[in-house]
PDB file of C-alpha atoms and ligand atoms in Angstrom:
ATOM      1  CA  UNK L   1      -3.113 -23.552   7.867  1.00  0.00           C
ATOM      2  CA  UNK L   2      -3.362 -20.267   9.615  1.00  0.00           C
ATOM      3  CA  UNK L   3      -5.412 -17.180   8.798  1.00  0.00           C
ATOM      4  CA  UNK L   4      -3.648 -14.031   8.075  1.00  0.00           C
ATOM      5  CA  UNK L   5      -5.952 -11.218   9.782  1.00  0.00           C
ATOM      6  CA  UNK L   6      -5.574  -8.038   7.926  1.00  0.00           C
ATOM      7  CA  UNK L   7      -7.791  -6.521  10.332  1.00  0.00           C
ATOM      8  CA  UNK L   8      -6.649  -7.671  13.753  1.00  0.00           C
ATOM      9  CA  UNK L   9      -2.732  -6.974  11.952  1.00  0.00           C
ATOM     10  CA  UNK L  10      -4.006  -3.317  11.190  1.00  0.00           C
ATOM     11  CA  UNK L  11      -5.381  -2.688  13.929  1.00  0.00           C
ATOM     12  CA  UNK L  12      -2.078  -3.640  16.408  1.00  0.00           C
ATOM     13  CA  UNK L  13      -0.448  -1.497  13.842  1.00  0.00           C
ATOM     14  CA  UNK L  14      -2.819   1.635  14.672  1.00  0.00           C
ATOM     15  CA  UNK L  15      -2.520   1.533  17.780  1.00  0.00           C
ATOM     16  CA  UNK L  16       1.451   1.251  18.052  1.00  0.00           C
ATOM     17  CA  UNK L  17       1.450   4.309  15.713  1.00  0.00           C
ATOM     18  CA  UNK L  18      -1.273   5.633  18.342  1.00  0.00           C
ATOM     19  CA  UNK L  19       1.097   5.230  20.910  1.00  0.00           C
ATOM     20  CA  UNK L  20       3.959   6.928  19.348  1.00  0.00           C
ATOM     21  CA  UNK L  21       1.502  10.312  18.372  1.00  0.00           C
ATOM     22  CA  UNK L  22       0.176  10.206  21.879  1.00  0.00           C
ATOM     23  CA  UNK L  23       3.777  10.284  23.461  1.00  0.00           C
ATOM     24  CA  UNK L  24       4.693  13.579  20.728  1.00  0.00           C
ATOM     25  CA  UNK L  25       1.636  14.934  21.051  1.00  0.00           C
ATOM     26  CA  UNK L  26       2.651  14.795  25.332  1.00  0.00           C
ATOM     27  CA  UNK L  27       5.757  16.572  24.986  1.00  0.00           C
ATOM     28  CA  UNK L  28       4.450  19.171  23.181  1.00  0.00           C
ATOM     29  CA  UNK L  29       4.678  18.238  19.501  1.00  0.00           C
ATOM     30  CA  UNK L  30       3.010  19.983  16.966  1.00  0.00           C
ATOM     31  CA  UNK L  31       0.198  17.753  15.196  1.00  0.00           C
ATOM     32  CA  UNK L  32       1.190  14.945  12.508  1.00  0.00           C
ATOM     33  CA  UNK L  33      -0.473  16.093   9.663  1.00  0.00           C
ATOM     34  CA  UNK L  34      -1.905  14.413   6.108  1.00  0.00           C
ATOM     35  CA  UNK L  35      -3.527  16.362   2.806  1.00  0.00           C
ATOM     36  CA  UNK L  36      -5.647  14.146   0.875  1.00  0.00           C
ATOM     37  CA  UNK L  37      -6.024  15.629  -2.744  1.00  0.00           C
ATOM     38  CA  UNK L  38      -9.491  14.363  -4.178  1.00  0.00           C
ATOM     39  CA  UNK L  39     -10.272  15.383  -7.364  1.00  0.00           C
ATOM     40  CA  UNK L  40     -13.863  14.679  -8.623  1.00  0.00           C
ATOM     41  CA  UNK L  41     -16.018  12.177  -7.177  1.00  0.00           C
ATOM     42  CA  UNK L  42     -15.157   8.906  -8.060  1.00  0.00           C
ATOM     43  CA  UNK L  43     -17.331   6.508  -6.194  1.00  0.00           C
ATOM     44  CA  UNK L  44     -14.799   3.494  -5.509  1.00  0.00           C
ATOM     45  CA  UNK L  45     -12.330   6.731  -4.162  1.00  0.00           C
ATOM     46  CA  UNK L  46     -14.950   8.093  -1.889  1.00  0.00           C
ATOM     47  CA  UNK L  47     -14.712   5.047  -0.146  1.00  0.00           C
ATOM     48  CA  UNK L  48     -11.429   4.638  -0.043  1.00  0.00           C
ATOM     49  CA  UNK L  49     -10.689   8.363   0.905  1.00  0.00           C
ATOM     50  CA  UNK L  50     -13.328   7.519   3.870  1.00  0.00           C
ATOM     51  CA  UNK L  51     -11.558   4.916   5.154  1.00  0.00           C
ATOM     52  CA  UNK L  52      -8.063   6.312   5.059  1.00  0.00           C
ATOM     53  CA  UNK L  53      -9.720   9.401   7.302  1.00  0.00           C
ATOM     54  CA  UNK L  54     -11.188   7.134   9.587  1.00  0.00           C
ATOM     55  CA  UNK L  55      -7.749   5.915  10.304  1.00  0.00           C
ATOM     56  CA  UNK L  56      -6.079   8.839  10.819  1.00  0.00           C
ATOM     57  CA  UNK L  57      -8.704   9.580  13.312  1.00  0.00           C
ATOM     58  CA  UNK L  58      -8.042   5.865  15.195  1.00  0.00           C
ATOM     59  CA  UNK L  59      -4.210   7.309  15.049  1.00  0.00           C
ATOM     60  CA  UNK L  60      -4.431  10.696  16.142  1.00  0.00           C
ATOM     61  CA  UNK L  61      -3.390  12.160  12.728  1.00  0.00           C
ATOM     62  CA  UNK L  62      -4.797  15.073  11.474  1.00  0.00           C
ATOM     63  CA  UNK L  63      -6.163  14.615   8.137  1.00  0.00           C
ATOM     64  CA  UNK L  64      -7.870  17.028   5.524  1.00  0.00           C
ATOM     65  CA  UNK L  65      -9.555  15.699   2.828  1.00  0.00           C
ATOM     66  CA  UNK L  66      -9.065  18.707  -0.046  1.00  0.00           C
ATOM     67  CA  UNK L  67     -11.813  18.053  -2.596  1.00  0.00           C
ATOM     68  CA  UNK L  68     -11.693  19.914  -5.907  1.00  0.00           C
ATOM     69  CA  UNK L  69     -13.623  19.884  -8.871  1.00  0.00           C
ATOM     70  CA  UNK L  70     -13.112  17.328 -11.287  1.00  0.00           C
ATOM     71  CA  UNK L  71     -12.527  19.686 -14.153  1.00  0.00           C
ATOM     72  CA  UNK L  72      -9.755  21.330 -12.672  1.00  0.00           C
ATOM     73  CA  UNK L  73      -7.207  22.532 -15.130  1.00  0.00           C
ATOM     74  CA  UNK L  74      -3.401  20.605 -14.824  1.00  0.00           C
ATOM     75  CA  UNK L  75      -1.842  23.786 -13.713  1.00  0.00           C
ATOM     76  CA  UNK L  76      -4.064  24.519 -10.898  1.00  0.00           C
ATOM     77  CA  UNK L  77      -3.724  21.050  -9.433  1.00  0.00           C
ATOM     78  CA  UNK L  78      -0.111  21.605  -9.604  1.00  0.00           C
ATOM     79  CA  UNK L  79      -0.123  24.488  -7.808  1.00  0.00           C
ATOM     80  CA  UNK L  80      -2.082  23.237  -5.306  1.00  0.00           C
ATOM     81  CA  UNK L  81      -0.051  20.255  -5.076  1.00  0.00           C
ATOM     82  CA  UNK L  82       3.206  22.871  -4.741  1.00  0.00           C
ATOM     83  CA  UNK L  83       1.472  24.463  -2.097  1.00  0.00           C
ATOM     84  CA  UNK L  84       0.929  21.717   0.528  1.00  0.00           C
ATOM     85  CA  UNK L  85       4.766  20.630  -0.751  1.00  0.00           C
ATOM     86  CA  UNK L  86       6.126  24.136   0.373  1.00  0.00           C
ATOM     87  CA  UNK L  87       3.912  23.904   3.825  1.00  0.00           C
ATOM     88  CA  UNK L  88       6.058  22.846   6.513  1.00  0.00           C
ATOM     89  CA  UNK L  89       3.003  22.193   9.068  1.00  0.00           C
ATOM     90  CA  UNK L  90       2.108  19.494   6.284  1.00  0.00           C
ATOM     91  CA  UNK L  91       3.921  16.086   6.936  1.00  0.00           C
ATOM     92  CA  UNK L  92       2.225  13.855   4.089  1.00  0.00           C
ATOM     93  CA  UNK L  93       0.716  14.459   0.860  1.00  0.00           C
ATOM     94  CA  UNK L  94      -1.888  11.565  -1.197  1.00  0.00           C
ATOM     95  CA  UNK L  95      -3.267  12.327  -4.268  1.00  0.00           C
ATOM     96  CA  UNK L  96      -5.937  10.029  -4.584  1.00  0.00           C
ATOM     97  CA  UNK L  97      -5.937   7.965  -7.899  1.00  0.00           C
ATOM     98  CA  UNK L  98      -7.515   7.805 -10.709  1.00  0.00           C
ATOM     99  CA  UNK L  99      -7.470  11.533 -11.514  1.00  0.00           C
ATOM    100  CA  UNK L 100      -9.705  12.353 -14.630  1.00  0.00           C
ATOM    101  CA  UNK L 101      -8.948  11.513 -17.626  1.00  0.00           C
ATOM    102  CA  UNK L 102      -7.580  14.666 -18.522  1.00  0.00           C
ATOM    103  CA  UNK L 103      -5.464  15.527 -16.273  1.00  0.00           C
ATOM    104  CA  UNK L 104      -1.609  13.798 -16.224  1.00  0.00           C
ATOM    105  CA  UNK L 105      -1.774  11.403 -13.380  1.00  0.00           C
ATOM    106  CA  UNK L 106       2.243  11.193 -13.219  1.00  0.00           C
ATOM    107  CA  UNK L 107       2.857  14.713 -13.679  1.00  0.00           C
ATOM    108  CA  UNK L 108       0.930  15.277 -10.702  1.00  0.00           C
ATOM    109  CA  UNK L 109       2.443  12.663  -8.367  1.00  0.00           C
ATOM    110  CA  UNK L 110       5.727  13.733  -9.399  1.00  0.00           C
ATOM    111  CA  UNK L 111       5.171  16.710  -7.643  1.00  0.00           C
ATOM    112  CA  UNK L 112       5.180  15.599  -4.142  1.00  0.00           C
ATOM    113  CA  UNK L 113       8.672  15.825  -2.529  1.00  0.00           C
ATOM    114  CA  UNK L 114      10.126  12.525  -1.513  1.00  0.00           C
ATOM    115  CA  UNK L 115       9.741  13.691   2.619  1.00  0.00           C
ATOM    116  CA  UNK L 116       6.197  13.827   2.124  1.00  0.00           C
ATOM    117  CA  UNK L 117       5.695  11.114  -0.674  1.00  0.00           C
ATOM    118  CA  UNK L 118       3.626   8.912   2.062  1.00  0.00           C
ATOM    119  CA  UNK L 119       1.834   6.733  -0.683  1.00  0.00           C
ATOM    120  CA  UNK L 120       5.413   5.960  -2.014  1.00  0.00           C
ATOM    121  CA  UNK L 121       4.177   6.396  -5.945  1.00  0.00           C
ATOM    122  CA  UNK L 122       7.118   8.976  -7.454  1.00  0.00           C
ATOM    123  CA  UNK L 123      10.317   7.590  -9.062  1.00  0.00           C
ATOM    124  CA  UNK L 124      12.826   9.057  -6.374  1.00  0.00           C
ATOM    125  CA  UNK L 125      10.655   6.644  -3.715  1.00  0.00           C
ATOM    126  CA  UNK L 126      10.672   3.714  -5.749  1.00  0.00           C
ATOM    127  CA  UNK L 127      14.490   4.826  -6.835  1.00  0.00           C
ATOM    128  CA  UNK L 128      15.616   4.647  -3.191  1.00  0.00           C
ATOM    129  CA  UNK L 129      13.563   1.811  -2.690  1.00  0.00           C
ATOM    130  CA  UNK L 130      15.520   0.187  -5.328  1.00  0.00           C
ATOM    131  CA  UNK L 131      19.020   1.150  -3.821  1.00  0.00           C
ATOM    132  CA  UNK L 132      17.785   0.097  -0.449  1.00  0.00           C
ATOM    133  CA  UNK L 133      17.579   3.471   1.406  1.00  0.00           C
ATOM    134  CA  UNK L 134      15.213   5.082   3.661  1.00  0.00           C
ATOM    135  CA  UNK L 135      12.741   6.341   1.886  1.00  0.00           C
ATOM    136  CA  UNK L 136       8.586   5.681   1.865  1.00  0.00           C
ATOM    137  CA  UNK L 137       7.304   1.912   0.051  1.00  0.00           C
ATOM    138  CA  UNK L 138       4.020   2.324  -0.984  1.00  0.00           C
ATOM    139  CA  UNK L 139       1.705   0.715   1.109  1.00  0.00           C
ATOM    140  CA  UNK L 140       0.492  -2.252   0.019  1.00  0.00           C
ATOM    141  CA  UNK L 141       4.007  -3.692   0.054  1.00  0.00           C
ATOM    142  CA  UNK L 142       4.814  -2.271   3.089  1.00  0.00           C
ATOM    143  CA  UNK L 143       1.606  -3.443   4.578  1.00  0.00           C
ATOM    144  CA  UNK L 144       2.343  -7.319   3.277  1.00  0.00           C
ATOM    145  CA  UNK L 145       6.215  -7.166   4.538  1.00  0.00           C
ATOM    146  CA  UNK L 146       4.396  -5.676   7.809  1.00  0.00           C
ATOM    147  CA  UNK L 147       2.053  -8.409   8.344  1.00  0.00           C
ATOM    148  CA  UNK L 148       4.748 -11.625   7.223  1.00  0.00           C
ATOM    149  CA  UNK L 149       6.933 -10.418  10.012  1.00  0.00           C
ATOM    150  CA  UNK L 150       4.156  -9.688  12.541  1.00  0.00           C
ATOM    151  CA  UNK L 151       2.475 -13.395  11.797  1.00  0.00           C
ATOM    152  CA  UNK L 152       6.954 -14.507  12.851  1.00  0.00           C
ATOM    153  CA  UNK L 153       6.991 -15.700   8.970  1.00  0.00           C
ATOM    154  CA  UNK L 154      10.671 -16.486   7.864  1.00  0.00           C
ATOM    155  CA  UNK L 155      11.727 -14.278   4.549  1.00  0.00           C
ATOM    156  CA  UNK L 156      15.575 -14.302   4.566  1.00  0.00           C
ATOM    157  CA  UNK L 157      16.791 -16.996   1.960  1.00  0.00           C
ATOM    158  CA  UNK L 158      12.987 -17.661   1.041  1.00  0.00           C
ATOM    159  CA  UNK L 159      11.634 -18.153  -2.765  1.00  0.00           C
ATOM    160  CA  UNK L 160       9.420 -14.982  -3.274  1.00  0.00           C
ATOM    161  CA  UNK L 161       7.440 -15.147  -6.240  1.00  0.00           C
ATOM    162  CA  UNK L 162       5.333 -12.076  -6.825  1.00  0.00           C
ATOM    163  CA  UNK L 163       2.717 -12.081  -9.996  1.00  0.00           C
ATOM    164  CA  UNK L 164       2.126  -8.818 -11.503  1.00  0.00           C
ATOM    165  CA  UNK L 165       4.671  -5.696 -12.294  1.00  0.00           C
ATOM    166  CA  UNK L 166       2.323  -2.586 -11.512  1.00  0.00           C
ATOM    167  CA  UNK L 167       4.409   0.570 -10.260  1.00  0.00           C
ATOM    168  CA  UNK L 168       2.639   0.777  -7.073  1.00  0.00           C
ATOM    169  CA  UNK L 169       2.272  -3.006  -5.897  1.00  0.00           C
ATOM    170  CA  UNK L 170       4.410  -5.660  -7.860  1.00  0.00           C
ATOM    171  CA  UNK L 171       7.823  -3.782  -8.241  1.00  0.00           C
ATOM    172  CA  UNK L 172       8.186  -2.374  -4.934  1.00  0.00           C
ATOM    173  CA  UNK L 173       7.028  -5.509  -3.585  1.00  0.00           C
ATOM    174  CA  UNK L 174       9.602  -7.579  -5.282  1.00  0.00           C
ATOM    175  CA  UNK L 175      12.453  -4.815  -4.148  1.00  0.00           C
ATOM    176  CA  UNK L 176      10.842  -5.068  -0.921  1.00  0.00           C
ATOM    177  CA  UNK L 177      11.193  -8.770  -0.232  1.00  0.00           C
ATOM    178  CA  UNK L 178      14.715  -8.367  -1.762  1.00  0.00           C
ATOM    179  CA  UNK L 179      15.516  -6.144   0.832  1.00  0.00           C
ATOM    180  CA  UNK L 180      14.316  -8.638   3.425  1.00  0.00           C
ATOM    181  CA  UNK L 181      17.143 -11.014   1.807  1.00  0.00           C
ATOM    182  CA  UNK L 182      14.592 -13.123  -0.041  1.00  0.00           C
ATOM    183  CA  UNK L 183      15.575 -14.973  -3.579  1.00  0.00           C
ATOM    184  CA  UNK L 184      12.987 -13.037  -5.737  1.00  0.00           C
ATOM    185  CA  UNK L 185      10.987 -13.949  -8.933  1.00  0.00           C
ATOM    186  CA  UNK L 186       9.116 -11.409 -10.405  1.00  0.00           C
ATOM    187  CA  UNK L 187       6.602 -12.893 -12.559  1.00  0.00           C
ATOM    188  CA  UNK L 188       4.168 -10.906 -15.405  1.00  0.00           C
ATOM    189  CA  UNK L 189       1.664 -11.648 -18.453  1.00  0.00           C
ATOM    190  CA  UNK L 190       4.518 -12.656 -20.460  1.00  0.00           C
ATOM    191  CA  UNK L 191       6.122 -15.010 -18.075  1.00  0.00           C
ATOM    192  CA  UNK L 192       6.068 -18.788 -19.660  1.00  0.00           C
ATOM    193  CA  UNK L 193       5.881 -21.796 -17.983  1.00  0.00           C
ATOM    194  CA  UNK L 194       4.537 -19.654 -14.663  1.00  0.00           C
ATOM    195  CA  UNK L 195       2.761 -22.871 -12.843  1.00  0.00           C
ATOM    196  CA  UNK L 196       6.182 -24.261 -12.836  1.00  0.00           C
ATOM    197  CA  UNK L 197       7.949 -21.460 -11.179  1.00  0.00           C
ATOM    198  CA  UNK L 198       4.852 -20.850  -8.779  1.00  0.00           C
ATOM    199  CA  UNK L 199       5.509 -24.228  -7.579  1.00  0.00           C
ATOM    200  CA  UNK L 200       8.431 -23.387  -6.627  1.00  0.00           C
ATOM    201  CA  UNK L 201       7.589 -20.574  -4.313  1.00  0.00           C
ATOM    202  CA  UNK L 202       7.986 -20.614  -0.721  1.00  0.00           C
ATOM    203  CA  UNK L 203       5.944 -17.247  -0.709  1.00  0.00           C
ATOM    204  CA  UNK L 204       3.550 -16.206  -3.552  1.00  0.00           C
ATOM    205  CA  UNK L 205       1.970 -12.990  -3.985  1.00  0.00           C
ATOM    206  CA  UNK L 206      -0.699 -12.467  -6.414  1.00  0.00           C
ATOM    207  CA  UNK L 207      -1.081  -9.064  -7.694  1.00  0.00           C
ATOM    208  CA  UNK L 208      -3.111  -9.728 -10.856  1.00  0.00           C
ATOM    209  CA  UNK L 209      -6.351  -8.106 -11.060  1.00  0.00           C
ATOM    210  CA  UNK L 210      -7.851 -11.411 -12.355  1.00  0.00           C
ATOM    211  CA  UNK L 211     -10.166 -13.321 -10.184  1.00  0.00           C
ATOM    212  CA  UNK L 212      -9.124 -16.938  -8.545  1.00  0.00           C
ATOM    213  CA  UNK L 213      -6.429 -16.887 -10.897  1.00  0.00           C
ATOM    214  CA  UNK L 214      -3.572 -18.802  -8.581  1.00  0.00           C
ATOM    215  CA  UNK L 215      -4.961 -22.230  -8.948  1.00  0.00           C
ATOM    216  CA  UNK L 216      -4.414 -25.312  -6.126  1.00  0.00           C
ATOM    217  CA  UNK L 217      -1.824 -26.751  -9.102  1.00  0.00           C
ATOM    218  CA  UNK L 218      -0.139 -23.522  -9.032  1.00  0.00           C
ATOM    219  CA  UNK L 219       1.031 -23.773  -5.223  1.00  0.00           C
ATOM    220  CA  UNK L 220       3.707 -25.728  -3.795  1.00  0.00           C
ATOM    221  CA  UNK L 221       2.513 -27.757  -0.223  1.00  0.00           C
ATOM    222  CA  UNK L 222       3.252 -25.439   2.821  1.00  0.00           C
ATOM    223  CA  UNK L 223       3.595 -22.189   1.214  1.00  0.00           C
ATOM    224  CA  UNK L 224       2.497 -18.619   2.247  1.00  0.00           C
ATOM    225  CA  UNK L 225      -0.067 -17.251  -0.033  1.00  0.00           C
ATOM    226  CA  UNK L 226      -0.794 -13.419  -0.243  1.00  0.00           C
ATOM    227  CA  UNK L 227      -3.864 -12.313  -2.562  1.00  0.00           C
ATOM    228  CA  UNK L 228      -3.396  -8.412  -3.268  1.00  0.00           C
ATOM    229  CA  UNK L 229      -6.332  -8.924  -5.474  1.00  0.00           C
ATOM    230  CA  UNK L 230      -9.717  -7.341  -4.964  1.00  0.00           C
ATOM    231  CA  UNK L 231     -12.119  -8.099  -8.150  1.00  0.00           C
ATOM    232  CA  UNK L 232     -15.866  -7.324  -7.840  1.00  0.00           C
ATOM    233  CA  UNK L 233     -17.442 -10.287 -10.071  1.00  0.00           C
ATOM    234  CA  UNK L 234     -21.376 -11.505 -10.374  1.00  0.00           C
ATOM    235  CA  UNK L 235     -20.706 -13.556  -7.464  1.00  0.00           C
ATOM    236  CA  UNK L 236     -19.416 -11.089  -5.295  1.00  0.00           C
ATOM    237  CA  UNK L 237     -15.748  -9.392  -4.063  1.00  0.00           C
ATOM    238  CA  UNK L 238     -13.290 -12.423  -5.206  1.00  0.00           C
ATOM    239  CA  UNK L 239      -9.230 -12.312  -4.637  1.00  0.00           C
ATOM    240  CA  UNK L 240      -6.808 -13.235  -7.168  1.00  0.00           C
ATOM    241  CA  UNK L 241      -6.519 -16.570  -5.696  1.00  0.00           C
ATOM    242  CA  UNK L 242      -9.363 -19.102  -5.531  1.00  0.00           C
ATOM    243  CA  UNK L 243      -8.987 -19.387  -1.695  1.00  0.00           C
ATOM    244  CA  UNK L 244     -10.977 -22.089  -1.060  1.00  0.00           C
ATOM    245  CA  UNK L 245      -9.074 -24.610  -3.554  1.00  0.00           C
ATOM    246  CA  UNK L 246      -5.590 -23.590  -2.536  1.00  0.00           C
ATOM    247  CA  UNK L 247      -6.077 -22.876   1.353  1.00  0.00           C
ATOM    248  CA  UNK L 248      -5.785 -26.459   2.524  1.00  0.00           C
ATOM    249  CA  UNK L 249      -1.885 -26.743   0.721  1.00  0.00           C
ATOM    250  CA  UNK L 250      -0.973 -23.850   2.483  1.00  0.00           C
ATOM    251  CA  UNK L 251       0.695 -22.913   5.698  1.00  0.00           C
ATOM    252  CA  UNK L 252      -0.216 -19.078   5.745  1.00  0.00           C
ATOM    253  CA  UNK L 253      -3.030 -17.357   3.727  1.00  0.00           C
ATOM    254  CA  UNK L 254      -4.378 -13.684   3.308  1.00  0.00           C
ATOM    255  CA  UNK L 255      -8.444 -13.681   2.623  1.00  0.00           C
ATOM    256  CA  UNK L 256     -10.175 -11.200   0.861  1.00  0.00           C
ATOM    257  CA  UNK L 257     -11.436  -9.678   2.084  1.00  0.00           C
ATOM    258  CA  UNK L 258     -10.131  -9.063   5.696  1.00  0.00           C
ATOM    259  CA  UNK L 259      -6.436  -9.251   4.184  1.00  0.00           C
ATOM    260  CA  UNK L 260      -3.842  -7.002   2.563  1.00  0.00           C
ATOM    261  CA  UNK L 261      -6.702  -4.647   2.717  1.00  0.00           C
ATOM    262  CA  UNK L 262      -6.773  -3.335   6.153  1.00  0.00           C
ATOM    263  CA  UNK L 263      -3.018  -3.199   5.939  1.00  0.00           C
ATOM    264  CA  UNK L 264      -2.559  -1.100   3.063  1.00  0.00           C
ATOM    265  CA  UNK L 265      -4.340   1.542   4.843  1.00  0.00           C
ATOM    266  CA  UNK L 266      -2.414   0.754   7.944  1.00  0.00           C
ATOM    267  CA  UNK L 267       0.482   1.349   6.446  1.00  0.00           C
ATOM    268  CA  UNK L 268      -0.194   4.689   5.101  1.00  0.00           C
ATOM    269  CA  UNK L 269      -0.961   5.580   8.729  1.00  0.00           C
ATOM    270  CA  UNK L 270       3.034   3.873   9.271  1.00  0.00           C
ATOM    271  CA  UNK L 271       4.440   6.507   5.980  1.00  0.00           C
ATOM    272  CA  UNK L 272       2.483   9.828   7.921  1.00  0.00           C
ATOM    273  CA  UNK L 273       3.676   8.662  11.104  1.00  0.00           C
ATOM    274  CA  UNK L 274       7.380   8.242   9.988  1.00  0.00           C
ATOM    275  CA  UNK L 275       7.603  11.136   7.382  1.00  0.00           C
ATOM    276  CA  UNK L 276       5.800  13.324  11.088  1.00  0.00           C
ATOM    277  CA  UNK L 277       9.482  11.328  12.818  1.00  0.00           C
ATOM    278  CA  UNK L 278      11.855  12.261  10.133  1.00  0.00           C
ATOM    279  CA  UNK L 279      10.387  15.971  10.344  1.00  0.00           C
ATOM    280  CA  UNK L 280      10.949  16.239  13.873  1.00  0.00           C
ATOM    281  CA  UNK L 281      14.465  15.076  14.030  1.00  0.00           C
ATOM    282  CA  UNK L 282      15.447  17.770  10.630  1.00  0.00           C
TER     283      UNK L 282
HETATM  284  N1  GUN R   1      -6.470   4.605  -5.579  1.00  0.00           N
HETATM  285  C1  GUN R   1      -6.665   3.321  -5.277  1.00  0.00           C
HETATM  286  N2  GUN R   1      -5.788   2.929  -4.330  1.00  0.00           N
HETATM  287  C2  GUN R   1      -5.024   3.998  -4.046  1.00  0.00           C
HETATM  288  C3  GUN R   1      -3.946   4.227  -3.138  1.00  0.00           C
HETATM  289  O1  GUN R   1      -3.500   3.354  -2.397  1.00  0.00           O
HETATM  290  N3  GUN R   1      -3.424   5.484  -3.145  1.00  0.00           N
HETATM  291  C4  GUN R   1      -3.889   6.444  -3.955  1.00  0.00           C
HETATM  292  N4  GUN R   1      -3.294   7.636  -3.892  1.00  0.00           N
HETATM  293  N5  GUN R   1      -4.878   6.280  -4.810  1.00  0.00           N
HETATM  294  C5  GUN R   1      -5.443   5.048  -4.836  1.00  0.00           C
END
């Protein structure tokens, strides 16, 4: 059974993406640059918000975190949002989520134009995701497809079973591996008889929210195992897979953390970096 490092993954994937900002930054490039929208001060978001800067400085993007009050009316977040969608020096634009309660989390999103749409959350994304054209997958997904392909992993022809239907990890994620030519089960809290199809799956992906869900029974010998979950319990940060009951069946397994983690932020660094490309070459 082999290890999937999130961290070591991410990290090759920073400094490719390095690499690249270096070379336009060489022949003269303007900088590649990302807005981070923060409304409030949500605890869990501060950290999240840190660590997405901290990667744009590893990259060489140039980030801004934009932090504004958390009573903010709905029309002056949209504006704001319009503004940094009619900047041109602005390549990427991430609202930060969850946005207080009242404010209207989808209006919001909806707002960023597809170029710039680096967190991959509005319909037109997830639309052309769906048709299989270029367009951003949010990064969670992308980070998982990433790391499967990095670690040599086989997808074309492959069982995929993903658990969970969110918007921003188990949809795209199914479309994703379907776009990678995998044979795709998308699985959900009304699925019946689910051990039986997990057992069937040549790679799972748990994107639950419940911890150590995926159980050894639930796993087929030999199969790739990727927990998305991250559920802070009495005992501590647990996946959505109870690692160390199903690790031994498998041949490839995420941990948590040290996983899908590091990668989702990685691949929001990938998004900047390529909507930075496609601005270049318009
Ligand atoms: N809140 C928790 N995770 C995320 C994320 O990946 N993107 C955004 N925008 N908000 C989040």
């Amino acid at each position: 059974m082999v290890i999937l490092d999130g961290k070591e993954t991410a990290k090759k994937l920073k400094e490719e993406l390095n690499k690249k900002l270096s070379c336009y930054y060489e022949g003269g490039n303007k900088k590649c640059k990302l807005k981070i929208l923060m409304v409030g001060n949500n605890p869990a978001s501060e950290v999240y918000v840190r660590n997405k800067s901290k990667a744009c400085e590893a990259v060489g993007i140039e980030d801004e975190l934009i932090r504004l009050d958390e009573n903010i009316s709905q029309s002056k977040l949209e504006e704001k949002v319009l503004s940094l969608a009619n900047d041109e020096s602005v390549h990427g634009i991430l609202i930060q989520l969850p946005l207080p309660k009242h404010l209207d989390e989808d209006a919001v999103t909806e707002l960023v134009p597809p170029e710039k749409d680096v967190d991959g959350f509005t319909t037109k994304s997830l639309g052309l995701l769906a048709v299989g054209k270029d367009g951003f997958l949010s990064c969670t997904p992308g980070g998982i497809v990433y790391m499967l392909k990095n670690y040599g992993i086989p997808l074309a022809g492959k069982h995929a079973v993903v658990i969970g239907r969110s918007k921003i990890v188990g949809k795209p994620m199914a479309l994703a591996l379907l776009n990678e030519n995998c044979t795709v089960t998308a699985c959900h809290s009304k699925t019946e008889n689910l051990k039986e199809i997990t057992r069937t799956a040549d790679i799972l992906i748990a994107a639950v929210g419940r911890p150590l869900f995926v159980t050894a029974d639930m796993v087929k010998d030999g199969a790739v195992v990727v927990d998305v979950g991250i559920n802070r319990t009495d005992d501590g940060l647990k996946g959505d897979v109870d690692f160390d009951a199903v690790a031994d069946k498998c041949s490839y397994i995420t941990p948590v953390p040290g996983g899908v983690g590091p990668m989702t932020v990685a691949y929001l660094m990938n998004n900047t970096v390529t909507a930075y490309e496609r601005s270049l070459k318009n």
